[in-house]
Amino acid sequence: MGLCWGCGCPSLTGHARGLLTSLVTLLLLRLGSAQLRVEGPGHAVTATVGQDVVLPCHLSPQRDARTMEVRWIRHRLSETVHHYRNGEDMYREQMGAYAGRTELARDGLSAGNLDLRITRLRPSDDGLYLCTVGDADAYDEAIVELEVSATGADPHLSLGGYEAGGVRVLCRSAGWYPLPQLLWRNARGQHLPSVSQTHSQDQEGLFEIEGAVIVTGSVEGPLSCVVRSSRIQQERESSLHIAAPFFHNAQPWMVALAPVFVLLAVSVGLGVYLFLKKGKLAAQGWSGGRCSAGTGVGLERG
């Protein structure tokens, strides 16, 4: 059976042409995608709350991107952070949280640079971003990770009262992102276990952390509270020295019973003294009476 070529088989030719067109289109798209490659920095971009940051992204090899469609998207949320198309910034689909805070570096578009500037960073900006680029024939994307951090204030130490045979010490620090660690150390650098630890977030997304520890008289020297950020390897530390008289009142029942113990000891001592004194006087009286009776008998006999 031979194949029909030319105009002799119009139905088969039409079907073949449609299939061939689809295959060529798919091949061109794949070739275009292979030629269009987007690259990110290859490492996390770090920045501080309140500052500006640039998320780098570029075409490789270098290529003019002024006529392409560039879109920055929050990863997983699938929401637009910034949209550029046909030489204009499109703000209709932009997330409200980024309104007025994003800018695409126009000067670098001709060289294939797709850098995005985000101003006045917030804790909520932390996360993964997608840098997407496409035109009629090609599309590619790259992931850029942004790590936002904030270092809080020096810890504030205060006394919370007597508890469990010791003094309760509180430590509080605010203005951190992400959630920091709170540690207790004695004068020797040894860690002490916390009896409680809580945290909360304010409207801006910054964390406040609070911890407590019970200090007894066995802890010598100053007590230190350390609040540490594992992301940026920074910490804040404050110390407190508790005077010895505070530990004397760590057992309130002993303080309340101390006067009773003193009075009881005085009473017992006084009772023993009076008992001995009375016994001595009684012995002296009995001895004197016996001597007087003997003398009378002797005189009577004489």
PDB file of C-alpha atoms in Angstrom:
ATOM      1  CA  MET A   1       0.000   0.000   0.000  1.00  0.00           C
ATOM      2  CA  GLY A   2       1.512   3.282  -1.045  1.00  0.00           C
ATOM      3  CA  LEU A   3       1.267   6.657   0.579  1.00  0.00           C
ATOM      4  CA  CYS A   4      -0.625   9.376  -1.163  1.00  0.00           C
ATOM      5  CA  TRP A   5       1.312  12.622  -1.744  1.00  0.00           C
ATOM      6  CA  GLY A   6       0.323  15.877  -3.314  1.00  0.00           C
ATOM      7  CA  CYS A   7      -3.277  16.832  -4.064  1.00  0.00           C
ATOM      8  CA  GLY A   8      -4.560  13.321  -4.676  1.00  0.00           C
ATOM      9  CA  CYS A   9      -5.627  12.755  -1.066  1.00  0.00           C
ATOM     10  CA  PRO A  10      -7.089  16.062   0.178  1.00  0.00           C
ATOM     11  CA  SER A  11      -8.543  14.730   3.476  1.00  0.00           C
ATOM     12  CA  LEU A  12      -5.336  12.976   4.462  1.00  0.00           C
ATOM     13  CA  THR A  13      -3.274  15.975   3.449  1.00  0.00           C
ATOM     14  CA  GLY A  14      -5.381  18.322   5.614  1.00  0.00           C
ATOM     15  CA  HIS A  15      -5.062  16.042   8.621  1.00  0.00           C
ATOM     16  CA  ALA A  16      -1.333  15.652   8.092  1.00  0.00           C
ATOM     17  CA  ARG A  17      -0.889  19.390   7.734  1.00  0.00           C
ATOM     18  CA  GLY A  18      -2.702  20.048  11.026  1.00  0.00           C
ATOM     19  CA  LEU A  19      -0.631  17.465  12.808  1.00  0.00           C
ATOM     20  CA  LEU A  20       2.548  18.805  11.279  1.00  0.00           C
ATOM     21  CA  THR A  21       1.650  22.348  12.315  1.00  0.00           C
ATOM     22  CA  SER A  22       1.071  21.261  15.916  1.00  0.00           C
ATOM     23  CA  LEU A  23       4.355  19.385  16.012  1.00  0.00           C
ATOM     24  CA  VAL A  24       6.275  22.313  14.584  1.00  0.00           C
ATOM     25  CA  THR A  25       4.639  24.710  17.064  1.00  0.00           C
ATOM     26  CA  LEU A  26       5.482  22.447  20.004  1.00  0.00           C
ATOM     27  CA  LEU A  27       9.037  22.066  18.721  1.00  0.00           C
ATOM     28  CA  LEU A  28       9.450  25.807  18.382  1.00  0.00           C
ATOM     29  CA  LEU A  29       8.131  26.382  21.905  1.00  0.00           C
ATOM     30  CA  ARG A  30      10.547  23.850  23.296  1.00  0.00           C
ATOM     31  CA  LEU A  31      13.398  25.328  21.359  1.00  0.00           C
ATOM     32  CA  GLY A  32      12.417  28.779  22.544  1.00  0.00           C
ATOM     33  CA  SER A  33      12.208  27.587  26.127  1.00  0.00           C
ATOM     34  CA  ALA A  34      15.625  26.032  25.807  1.00  0.00           C
ATOM     35  CA  GLN A  35      17.011  29.317  24.508  1.00  0.00           C
ATOM     36  CA  LEU A  36      15.287  31.412  27.206  1.00  0.00           C
ATOM     37  CA  ARG A  37      16.796  30.619  30.594  1.00  0.00           C
ATOM     38  CA  VAL A  38      16.208  32.582  33.790  1.00  0.00           C
ATOM     39  CA  GLU A  39      18.658  32.424  36.677  1.00  0.00           C
ATOM     40  CA  GLY A  40      18.469  33.592  40.262  1.00  0.00           C
ATOM     41  CA  PRO A  41      21.295  34.370  42.700  1.00  0.00           C
ATOM     42  CA  GLY A  42      21.724  30.759  43.792  1.00  0.00           C
ATOM     43  CA  HIS A  43      21.631  31.720  47.486  1.00  0.00           C
ATOM     44  CA  ALA A  44      19.243  33.346  49.939  1.00  0.00           C
ATOM     45  CA  VAL A  45      19.059  37.149  49.944  1.00  0.00           C
ATOM     46  CA  THR A  46      19.175  38.550  53.502  1.00  0.00           C
ATOM     47  CA  ALA A  47      17.831  41.915  54.584  1.00  0.00           C
ATOM     48  CA  THR A  48      16.657  43.797  57.669  1.00  0.00           C
ATOM     49  CA  VAL A  49      13.153  44.974  58.503  1.00  0.00           C
ATOM     50  CA  GLY A  50      12.642  48.598  57.454  1.00  0.00           C
ATOM     51  CA  GLN A  51      15.385  48.603  54.822  1.00  0.00           C
ATOM     52  CA  ASP A  52      15.239  48.214  51.031  1.00  0.00           C
ATOM     53  CA  VAL A  53      16.311  45.052  49.212  1.00  0.00           C
ATOM     54  CA  VAL A  54      16.978  44.034  45.594  1.00  0.00           C
ATOM     55  CA  LEU A  55      15.992  40.539  44.457  1.00  0.00           C
ATOM     56  CA  PRO A  56      18.370  39.632  41.598  1.00  0.00           C
ATOM     57  CA  CYS A  57      17.230  37.765  38.498  1.00  0.00           C
ATOM     58  CA  HIS A  58      18.603  37.736  34.926  1.00  0.00           C
ATOM     59  CA  LEU A  59      18.419  36.054  31.547  1.00  0.00           C
ATOM     60  CA  SER A  60      21.206  33.708  30.526  1.00  0.00           C
ATOM     61  CA  PRO A  61      22.646  34.233  28.004  1.00  0.00           C
ATOM     62  CA  GLN A  62      22.183  37.997  28.016  1.00  0.00           C
ATOM     63  CA  ARG A  63      19.130  39.106  26.053  1.00  0.00           C
ATOM     64  CA  ASP A  64      16.960  42.194  25.696  1.00  0.00           C
ATOM     65  CA  ALA A  65      13.892  41.790  27.923  1.00  0.00           C
ATOM     66  CA  ARG A  66      12.173  45.131  27.266  1.00  0.00           C
ATOM     67  CA  THR A  67       9.542  43.534  25.037  1.00  0.00           C
ATOM     68  CA  MET A  68       8.979  40.510  27.282  1.00  0.00           C
ATOM     69  CA  GLU A  69       6.492  39.934  30.068  1.00  0.00           C
ATOM     70  CA  VAL A  70       8.104  39.897  33.508  1.00  0.00           C
ATOM     71  CA  ARG A  71       6.151  38.842  36.562  1.00  0.00           C
ATOM     72  CA  TRP A  72       7.339  38.433  40.160  1.00  0.00           C
ATOM     73  CA  ILE A  73       5.098  36.099  42.181  1.00  0.00           C
ATOM     74  CA  ARG A  74       5.002  34.991  45.803  1.00  0.00           C
ATOM     75  CA  HIS A  75       5.806  31.301  45.762  1.00  0.00           C
ATOM     76  CA  ARG A  76       2.864  28.993  46.663  1.00  0.00           C
ATOM     77  CA  LEU A  77       0.540  31.985  47.156  1.00  0.00           C
ATOM     78  CA  SER A  78       0.447  32.518  43.379  1.00  0.00           C
ATOM     79  CA  GLU A  79      -0.132  36.217  43.962  1.00  0.00           C
ATOM     80  CA  THR A  80       1.518  38.951  41.927  1.00  0.00           C
ATOM     81  CA  VAL A  81       4.162  41.096  43.575  1.00  0.00           C
ATOM     82  CA  HIS A  82       5.059  43.050  40.412  1.00  0.00           C
ATOM     83  CA  HIS A  83       3.948  42.778  36.766  1.00  0.00           C
ATOM     84  CA  TYR A  84       5.674  44.290  33.726  1.00  0.00           C
ATOM     85  CA  ARG A  85       4.409  43.972  30.151  1.00  0.00           C
ATOM     86  CA  ASN A  86       4.885  45.845  26.896  1.00  0.00           C
ATOM     87  CA  GLY A  87       7.125  48.421  28.497  1.00  0.00           C
ATOM     88  CA  GLU A  88       4.692  49.276  31.295  1.00  0.00           C
ATOM     89  CA  ASP A  89       4.163  48.307  34.932  1.00  0.00           C
ATOM     90  CA  MET A  90       0.784  46.644  35.456  1.00  0.00           C
ATOM     91  CA  TYR A  91      -0.602  47.238  38.954  1.00  0.00           C
ATOM     92  CA  ARG A  92      -4.107  45.789  38.564  1.00  0.00           C
ATOM     93  CA  GLU A  93      -3.111  42.321  39.797  1.00  0.00           C
ATOM     94  CA  GLN A  94      -0.561  43.450  42.389  1.00  0.00           C
ATOM     95  CA  MET A  95      -1.007  42.346  46.006  1.00  0.00           C
ATOM     96  CA  GLY A  96      -2.169  45.158  48.239  1.00  0.00           C
ATOM     97  CA  ALA A  97       0.674  44.513  50.688  1.00  0.00           C
ATOM     98  CA  TYR A  98       3.196  45.523  47.989  1.00  0.00           C
ATOM     99  CA  ALA A  99       1.396  48.572  46.641  1.00  0.00           C
ATOM    100  CA  GLY A 100       3.857  51.438  46.223  1.00  0.00           C
ATOM    101  CA  ARG A 101       6.787  49.333  47.466  1.00  0.00           C
ATOM    102  CA  THR A 102       8.078  47.566  44.322  1.00  0.00           C
ATOM    103  CA  GLU A 103      10.123  48.705  41.350  1.00  0.00           C
ATOM    104  CA  LEU A 104      11.535  46.814  38.377  1.00  0.00           C
ATOM    105  CA  ALA A 105      15.024  47.971  37.368  1.00  0.00           C
ATOM    106  CA  ARG A 106      14.209  49.426  33.923  1.00  0.00           C
ATOM    107  CA  ASP A 107      17.815  50.380  33.166  1.00  0.00           C
ATOM    108  CA  GLY A 108      18.894  46.753  33.188  1.00  0.00           C
ATOM    109  CA  LEU A 109      16.111  45.272  31.056  1.00  0.00           C
ATOM    110  CA  SER A 110      18.016  45.754  27.810  1.00  0.00           C
ATOM    111  CA  ALA A 111      20.846  43.641  29.263  1.00  0.00           C
ATOM    112  CA  GLY A 112      18.500  40.932  30.539  1.00  0.00           C
ATOM    113  CA  ASN A 113      18.475  42.051  34.198  1.00  0.00           C
ATOM    114  CA  LEU A 114      15.104  41.566  35.873  1.00  0.00           C
ATOM    115  CA  ASP A 115      15.997  42.779  39.381  1.00  0.00           C
ATOM    116  CA  LEU A 116      13.111  43.735  41.663  1.00  0.00           C
ATOM    117  CA  ARG A 117      13.477  46.346  44.413  1.00  0.00           C
ATOM    118  CA  ILE A 118      11.245  46.094  47.498  1.00  0.00           C
ATOM    119  CA  THR A 119      11.253  49.076  49.839  1.00  0.00           C
ATOM    120  CA  ARG A 120      10.480  49.351  53.563  1.00  0.00           C
ATOM    121  CA  LEU A 121      10.753  45.629  54.258  1.00  0.00           C
ATOM    122  CA  ARG A 122       8.240  43.961  56.541  1.00  0.00           C
ATOM    123  CA  PRO A 123       8.391  40.605  58.339  1.00  0.00           C
ATOM    124  CA  SER A 124       5.615  39.389  56.038  1.00  0.00           C
ATOM    125  CA  ASP A 125       7.946  39.834  53.015  1.00  0.00           C
ATOM    126  CA  ASP A 126       9.981  36.851  54.207  1.00  0.00           C
ATOM    127  CA  GLY A 127       9.773  33.806  51.931  1.00  0.00           C
ATOM    128  CA  LEU A 128      10.202  32.498  48.379  1.00  0.00           C
ATOM    129  CA  TYR A 129       9.602  34.462  45.161  1.00  0.00           C
ATOM    130  CA  LEU A 130       9.252  33.374  41.518  1.00  0.00           C
ATOM    131  CA  CYS A 131      10.886  35.455  38.806  1.00  0.00           C
ATOM    132  CA  THR A 132       9.002  34.574  35.610  1.00  0.00           C
ATOM    133  CA  VAL A 133       9.779  35.747  32.073  1.00  0.00           C
ATOM    134  CA  GLY A 134       8.013  34.955  28.807  1.00  0.00           C
ATOM    135  CA  ASP A 135       7.084  36.090  25.333  1.00  0.00           C
ATOM    136  CA  ALA A 136       5.032  34.601  22.525  1.00  0.00           C
ATOM    137  CA  ASP A 137       7.379  31.661  22.036  1.00  0.00           C
ATOM    138  CA  ALA A 138       9.151  30.970  25.337  1.00  0.00           C
ATOM    139  CA  TYR A 139       8.804  30.957  29.112  1.00  0.00           C
ATOM    140  CA  ASP A 140      11.040  30.258  32.098  1.00  0.00           C
ATOM    141  CA  GLU A 141      11.218  30.996  35.821  1.00  0.00           C
ATOM    142  CA  ALA A 142      13.628  31.024  38.760  1.00  0.00           C
ATOM    143  CA  ILE A 143      13.175  30.898  42.530  1.00  0.00           C
ATOM    144  CA  VAL A 144      14.628  33.626  44.753  1.00  0.00           C
ATOM    145  CA  GLU A 145      14.596  33.252  48.557  1.00  0.00           C
ATOM    146  CA  LEU A 146      14.355  36.327  50.777  1.00  0.00           C
ATOM    147  CA  GLU A 147      15.236  36.069  54.481  1.00  0.00           C
ATOM    148  CA  VAL A 148      14.022  39.022  56.520  1.00  0.00           C
ATOM    149  CA  SER A 149      15.323  39.571  60.056  1.00  0.00           C
ATOM    150  CA  ALA A 150      15.119  42.066  62.906  1.00  0.00           C
ATOM    151  CA  THR A 151      17.215  42.355  66.067  1.00  0.00           C
ATOM    152  CA  GLY A 152      15.212  43.309  69.140  1.00  0.00           C
ATOM    153  CA  ALA A 153      15.968  45.399  72.212  1.00  0.00           C
ATOM    154  CA  ASP A 154      18.189  44.449  75.150  1.00  0.00           C
ATOM    155  CA  PRO A 155      16.403  42.066  77.543  1.00  0.00           C
ATOM    156  CA  HIS A 156      14.664  43.627  80.530  1.00  0.00           C
ATOM    157  CA  LEU A 157      15.095  41.732  83.823  1.00  0.00           C
ATOM    158  CA  SER A 158      12.794  41.997  86.834  1.00  0.00           C
ATOM    159  CA  LEU A 159      11.983  40.121  90.041  1.00  0.00           C
ATOM    160  CA  GLY A 160       8.661  38.323  90.172  1.00  0.00           C
ATOM    161  CA  GLY A 161       8.549  37.321  93.844  1.00  0.00           C
ATOM    162  CA  TYR A 162       9.344  34.226  95.916  1.00  0.00           C
ATOM    163  CA  GLU A 163       8.501  30.806  94.554  1.00  0.00           C
ATOM    164  CA  ALA A 164       9.540  27.201  95.206  1.00  0.00           C
ATOM    165  CA  GLY A 165      12.199  28.123  97.739  1.00  0.00           C
ATOM    166  CA  GLY A 166      13.830  30.732  95.518  1.00  0.00           C
ATOM    167  CA  VAL A 167      13.347  34.028  93.700  1.00  0.00           C
ATOM    168  CA  ARG A 168      11.451  34.160  90.397  1.00  0.00           C
ATOM    169  CA  VAL A 169      13.269  36.257  87.774  1.00  0.00           C
ATOM    170  CA  LEU A 170      11.553  37.463  84.574  1.00  0.00           C
ATOM    171  CA  CYS A 171      13.205  38.355  81.253  1.00  0.00           C
ATOM    172  CA  ARG A 172      11.434  40.164  78.391  1.00  0.00           C
ATOM    173  CA  SER A 173      12.596  41.410  74.982  1.00  0.00           C
ATOM    174  CA  ALA A 174      10.629  42.725  71.958  1.00  0.00           C
ATOM    175  CA  GLY A 175      11.229  43.631  68.309  1.00  0.00           C
ATOM    176  CA  TRP A 176      12.581  40.317  66.951  1.00  0.00           C
ATOM    177  CA  TYR A 177      12.089  38.466  63.688  1.00  0.00           C
ATOM    178  CA  PRO A 178      11.971  35.551  63.282  1.00  0.00           C
ATOM    179  CA  LEU A 179      11.146  34.138  66.727  1.00  0.00           C
ATOM    180  CA  PRO A 180      14.394  34.150  68.777  1.00  0.00           C
ATOM    181  CA  GLN A 181      15.716  31.853  71.512  1.00  0.00           C
ATOM    182  CA  LEU A 182      15.778  32.836  75.189  1.00  0.00           C
ATOM    183  CA  LEU A 183      18.488  31.303  77.389  1.00  0.00           C
ATOM    184  CA  TRP A 184      19.568  31.682  81.025  1.00  0.00           C
ATOM    185  CA  ARG A 185      23.210  31.526  82.119  1.00  0.00           C
ATOM    186  CA  ASN A 186      24.906  31.712  85.511  1.00  0.00           C
ATOM    187  CA  ALA A 187      28.265  33.332  86.258  1.00  0.00           C
ATOM    188  CA  ARG A 188      30.081  30.184  85.111  1.00  0.00           C
ATOM    189  CA  GLY A 189      28.373  30.214  81.727  1.00  0.00           C
ATOM    190  CA  GLN A 190      26.194  27.209  82.550  1.00  0.00           C
ATOM    191  CA  HIS A 191      22.635  27.160  81.223  1.00  0.00           C
ATOM    192  CA  LEU A 192      19.737  27.197  83.677  1.00  0.00           C
ATOM    193  CA  PRO A 193      16.343  25.654  82.817  1.00  0.00           C
ATOM    194  CA  SER A 194      13.410  27.999  82.260  1.00  0.00           C
ATOM    195  CA  VAL A 195      10.238  27.357  84.249  1.00  0.00           C
ATOM    196  CA  SER A 196       8.098  29.111  81.628  1.00  0.00           C
ATOM    197  CA  GLN A 197       8.439  30.796  78.243  1.00  0.00           C
ATOM    198  CA  THR A 198       5.862  32.613  76.089  1.00  0.00           C
ATOM    199  CA  HIS A 199       5.861  34.767  72.956  1.00  0.00           C
ATOM    200  CA  SER A 200       3.533  37.006  70.956  1.00  0.00           C
ATOM    201  CA  GLN A 201       3.499  39.040  67.722  1.00  0.00           C
ATOM    202  CA  ASP A 202       2.565  42.684  67.289  1.00  0.00           C
ATOM    203  CA  GLN A 203       0.685  44.219  64.359  1.00  0.00           C
ATOM    204  CA  GLU A 204       3.908  44.580  62.362  1.00  0.00           C
ATOM    205  CA  GLY A 205       4.755  40.895  62.785  1.00  0.00           C
ATOM    206  CA  LEU A 206       7.636  41.394  65.239  1.00  0.00           C
ATOM    207  CA  PHE A 207       8.013  38.942  68.111  1.00  0.00           C
ATOM    208  CA  GLU A 208       8.138  39.597  71.855  1.00  0.00           C
ATOM    209  CA  ILE A 209       9.486  36.781  74.015  1.00  0.00           C
ATOM    210  CA  GLU A 210       9.327  36.356  77.803  1.00  0.00           C
ATOM    211  CA  GLY A 211      10.869  33.719  80.055  1.00  0.00           C
ATOM    212  CA  ALA A 212      11.177  32.992  83.781  1.00  0.00           C
ATOM    213  CA  VAL A 213      13.631  31.107  85.981  1.00  0.00           C
ATOM    214  CA  ILE A 214      13.725  30.255  89.705  1.00  0.00           C
ATOM    215  CA  VAL A 215      17.007  31.306  91.332  1.00  0.00           C
ATOM    216  CA  THR A 216      18.067  29.875  94.692  1.00  0.00           C
ATOM    217  CA  GLY A 217      20.875  30.825  97.036  1.00  0.00           C
ATOM    218  CA  SER A 218      23.094  28.192  95.427  1.00  0.00           C
ATOM    219  CA  VAL A 219      23.455  30.353  92.287  1.00  0.00           C
ATOM    220  CA  GLU A 220      26.554  32.486  92.783  1.00  0.00           C
ATOM    221  CA  GLY A 221      27.364  35.663  90.920  1.00  0.00           C
ATOM    222  CA  PRO A 222      25.251  37.535  88.354  1.00  0.00           C
ATOM    223  CA  LEU A 223      22.431  35.897  86.386  1.00  0.00           C
ATOM    224  CA  SER A 224      22.331  36.544  82.612  1.00  0.00           C
ATOM    225  CA  CYS A 225      19.415  36.422  80.168  1.00  0.00           C
ATOM    226  CA  VAL A 226      20.422  35.944  76.519  1.00  0.00           C
ATOM    227  CA  VAL A 227      18.036  36.448  73.582  1.00  0.00           C
ATOM    228  CA  ARG A 228      19.511  35.104  70.344  1.00  0.00           C
ATOM    229  CA  SER A 229      18.575  35.041  66.656  1.00  0.00           C
ATOM    230  CA  SER A 230      19.755  31.850  64.988  1.00  0.00           C
ATOM    231  CA  ARG A 231      19.179  33.291  61.494  1.00  0.00           C
ATOM    232  CA  ILE A 232      21.627  36.191  61.725  1.00  0.00           C
ATOM    233  CA  GLN A 233      23.745  34.901  64.626  1.00  0.00           C
ATOM    234  CA  GLN A 234      23.146  37.983  66.785  1.00  0.00           C
ATOM    235  CA  GLU A 235      22.180  38.159  70.444  1.00  0.00           C
ATOM    236  CA  ARG A 236      21.317  40.603  73.221  1.00  0.00           C
ATOM    237  CA  GLU A 237      22.281  40.006  76.846  1.00  0.00           C
ATOM    238  CA  SER A 238      21.440  41.559  80.206  1.00  0.00           C
ATOM    239  CA  SER A 239      22.616  40.565  83.690  1.00  0.00           C
ATOM    240  CA  LEU A 240      21.224  40.869  87.213  1.00  0.00           C
ATOM    241  CA  HIS A 241      22.884  40.277  90.574  1.00  0.00           C
ATOM    242  CA  ILE A 242      20.558  39.203  93.396  1.00  0.00           C
ATOM    243  CA  ALA A 243      21.782  40.184  96.862  1.00  0.00           C
ATOM    244  CA  ALA A 244      21.968  37.541  99.597  1.00  0.00           C
ATOM    245  CA  PRO A 245      19.239  39.123 101.829  1.00  0.00           C
ATOM    246  CA  PHE A 246      16.659  38.324  99.142  1.00  0.00           C
ATOM    247  CA  PHE A 247      17.222  34.616  99.648  1.00  0.00           C
ATOM    248  CA  HIS A 248      16.675  34.938 103.416  1.00  0.00           C
ATOM    249  CA  ASN A 249      13.050  35.654 102.673  1.00  0.00           C
ATOM    250  CA  ALA A 250      12.729  32.830 100.171  1.00  0.00           C
ATOM    251  CA  GLN A 251      11.004  30.703 102.899  1.00  0.00           C
ATOM    252  CA  PRO A 252       8.197  32.920 104.282  1.00  0.00           C
ATOM    253  CA  TRP A 253       7.035  30.317 106.803  1.00  0.00           C
ATOM    254  CA  MET A 254      10.491  30.272 108.374  1.00  0.00           C
ATOM    255  CA  VAL A 255      10.464  34.045 108.631  1.00  0.00           C
ATOM    256  CA  ALA A 256       7.022  34.001 110.256  1.00  0.00           C
ATOM    257  CA  LEU A 257       7.989  31.313 112.781  1.00  0.00           C
ATOM    258  CA  ALA A 258      11.364  32.800 113.681  1.00  0.00           C
ATOM    259  CA  PRO A 259       9.969  35.034 116.530  1.00  0.00           C
ATOM    260  CA  VAL A 260       8.023  32.055 117.862  1.00  0.00           C
ATOM    261  CA  PHE A 261      11.200  29.969 117.960  1.00  0.00           C
ATOM    262  CA  VAL A 262      13.010  32.764 119.829  1.00  0.00           C
ATOM    263  CA  LEU A 263      10.241  33.171 122.402  1.00  0.00           C
ATOM    264  CA  LEU A 264      10.014  29.425 122.847  1.00  0.00           C
ATOM    265  CA  ALA A 265      13.760  29.155 123.427  1.00  0.00           C
ATOM    266  CA  VAL A 266      13.680  32.009 125.960  1.00  0.00           C
ATOM    267  CA  SER A 267      10.717  30.458 127.750  1.00  0.00           C
ATOM    268  CA  VAL A 268      12.359  27.062 127.966  1.00  0.00           C
ATOM    269  CA  GLY A 269      15.590  28.592 129.240  1.00  0.00           C
ATOM    270  CA  LEU A 270      13.786  30.678 131.826  1.00  0.00           C
ATOM    271  CA  GLY A 271      11.735  27.687 132.979  1.00  0.00           C
ATOM    272  CA  VAL A 272      14.860  25.550 133.395  1.00  0.00           C
ATOM    273  CA  TYR A 273      16.565  28.348 135.296  1.00  0.00           C
ATOM    274  CA  LEU A 274      13.605  28.830 137.635  1.00  0.00           C
ATOM    275  CA  PHE A 275      13.279  25.094 138.168  1.00  0.00           C
ATOM    276  CA  LEU A 276      16.935  24.784 139.099  1.00  0.00           C
ATOM    277  CA  LYS A 277      16.756  27.882 141.268  1.00  0.00           C
ATOM    278  CA  LYS A 278      13.726  26.569 143.103  1.00  0.00           C
ATOM    279  CA  GLY A 279      15.376  23.215 143.634  1.00  0.00           C
ATOM    280  CA  LYS A 280      18.466  24.868 145.039  1.00  0.00           C
ATOM    281  CA  LEU A 281      16.466  27.009 147.435  1.00  0.00           C
ATOM    282  CA  ALA A 282      14.453  24.019 148.577  1.00  0.00           C
ATOM    283  CA  ALA A 283      17.630  22.059 149.259  1.00  0.00           C
ATOM    284  CA  GLN A 284      19.057  24.898 151.294  1.00  0.00           C
ATOM    285  CA  GLY A 285      15.869  25.214 153.383  1.00  0.00           C
ATOM    286  CA  TRP A 286      15.706  21.483 154.129  1.00  0.00           C
ATOM    287  CA  SER A 287      19.357  21.460 155.224  1.00  0.00           C
ATOM    288  CA  GLY A 288      18.866  24.405 157.595  1.00  0.00           C
ATOM    289  CA  GLY A 289      15.776  22.888 159.235  1.00  0.00           C
ATOM    290  CA  ARG A 290      17.565  19.615 159.888  1.00  0.00           C
ATOM    291  CA  CYS A 291      20.447  21.408 161.624  1.00  0.00           C
ATOM    292  CA  SER A 292      18.116  23.339 163.928  1.00  0.00           C
ATOM    293  CA  ALA A 293      16.243  20.228 165.001  1.00  0.00           C
ATOM    294  CA  GLY A 294      19.481  18.409 165.908  1.00  0.00           C
ATOM    295  CA  THR A 295      20.683  21.251 168.030  1.00  0.00           C
ATOM    296  CA  GLY A 296      17.474  21.283 170.082  1.00  0.00           C
ATOM    297  CA  VAL A 297      17.690  17.640 170.853  1.00  0.00           C
ATOM    298  CA  GLY A 298      21.224  17.954 172.047  1.00  0.00           C
ATOM    299  CA  LEU A 299      20.396  20.789 174.388  1.00  0.00           C
ATOM    300  CA  GLU A 300      17.441  18.941 175.820  1.00  0.00           C
ATOM    301  CA  ARG A 301      19.540  15.935 176.559  1.00  0.00           C
ATOM    302  CA  GLY A 302      22.225  18.029 178.209  1.00  0.00           C
TER     303      GLY A 302
END
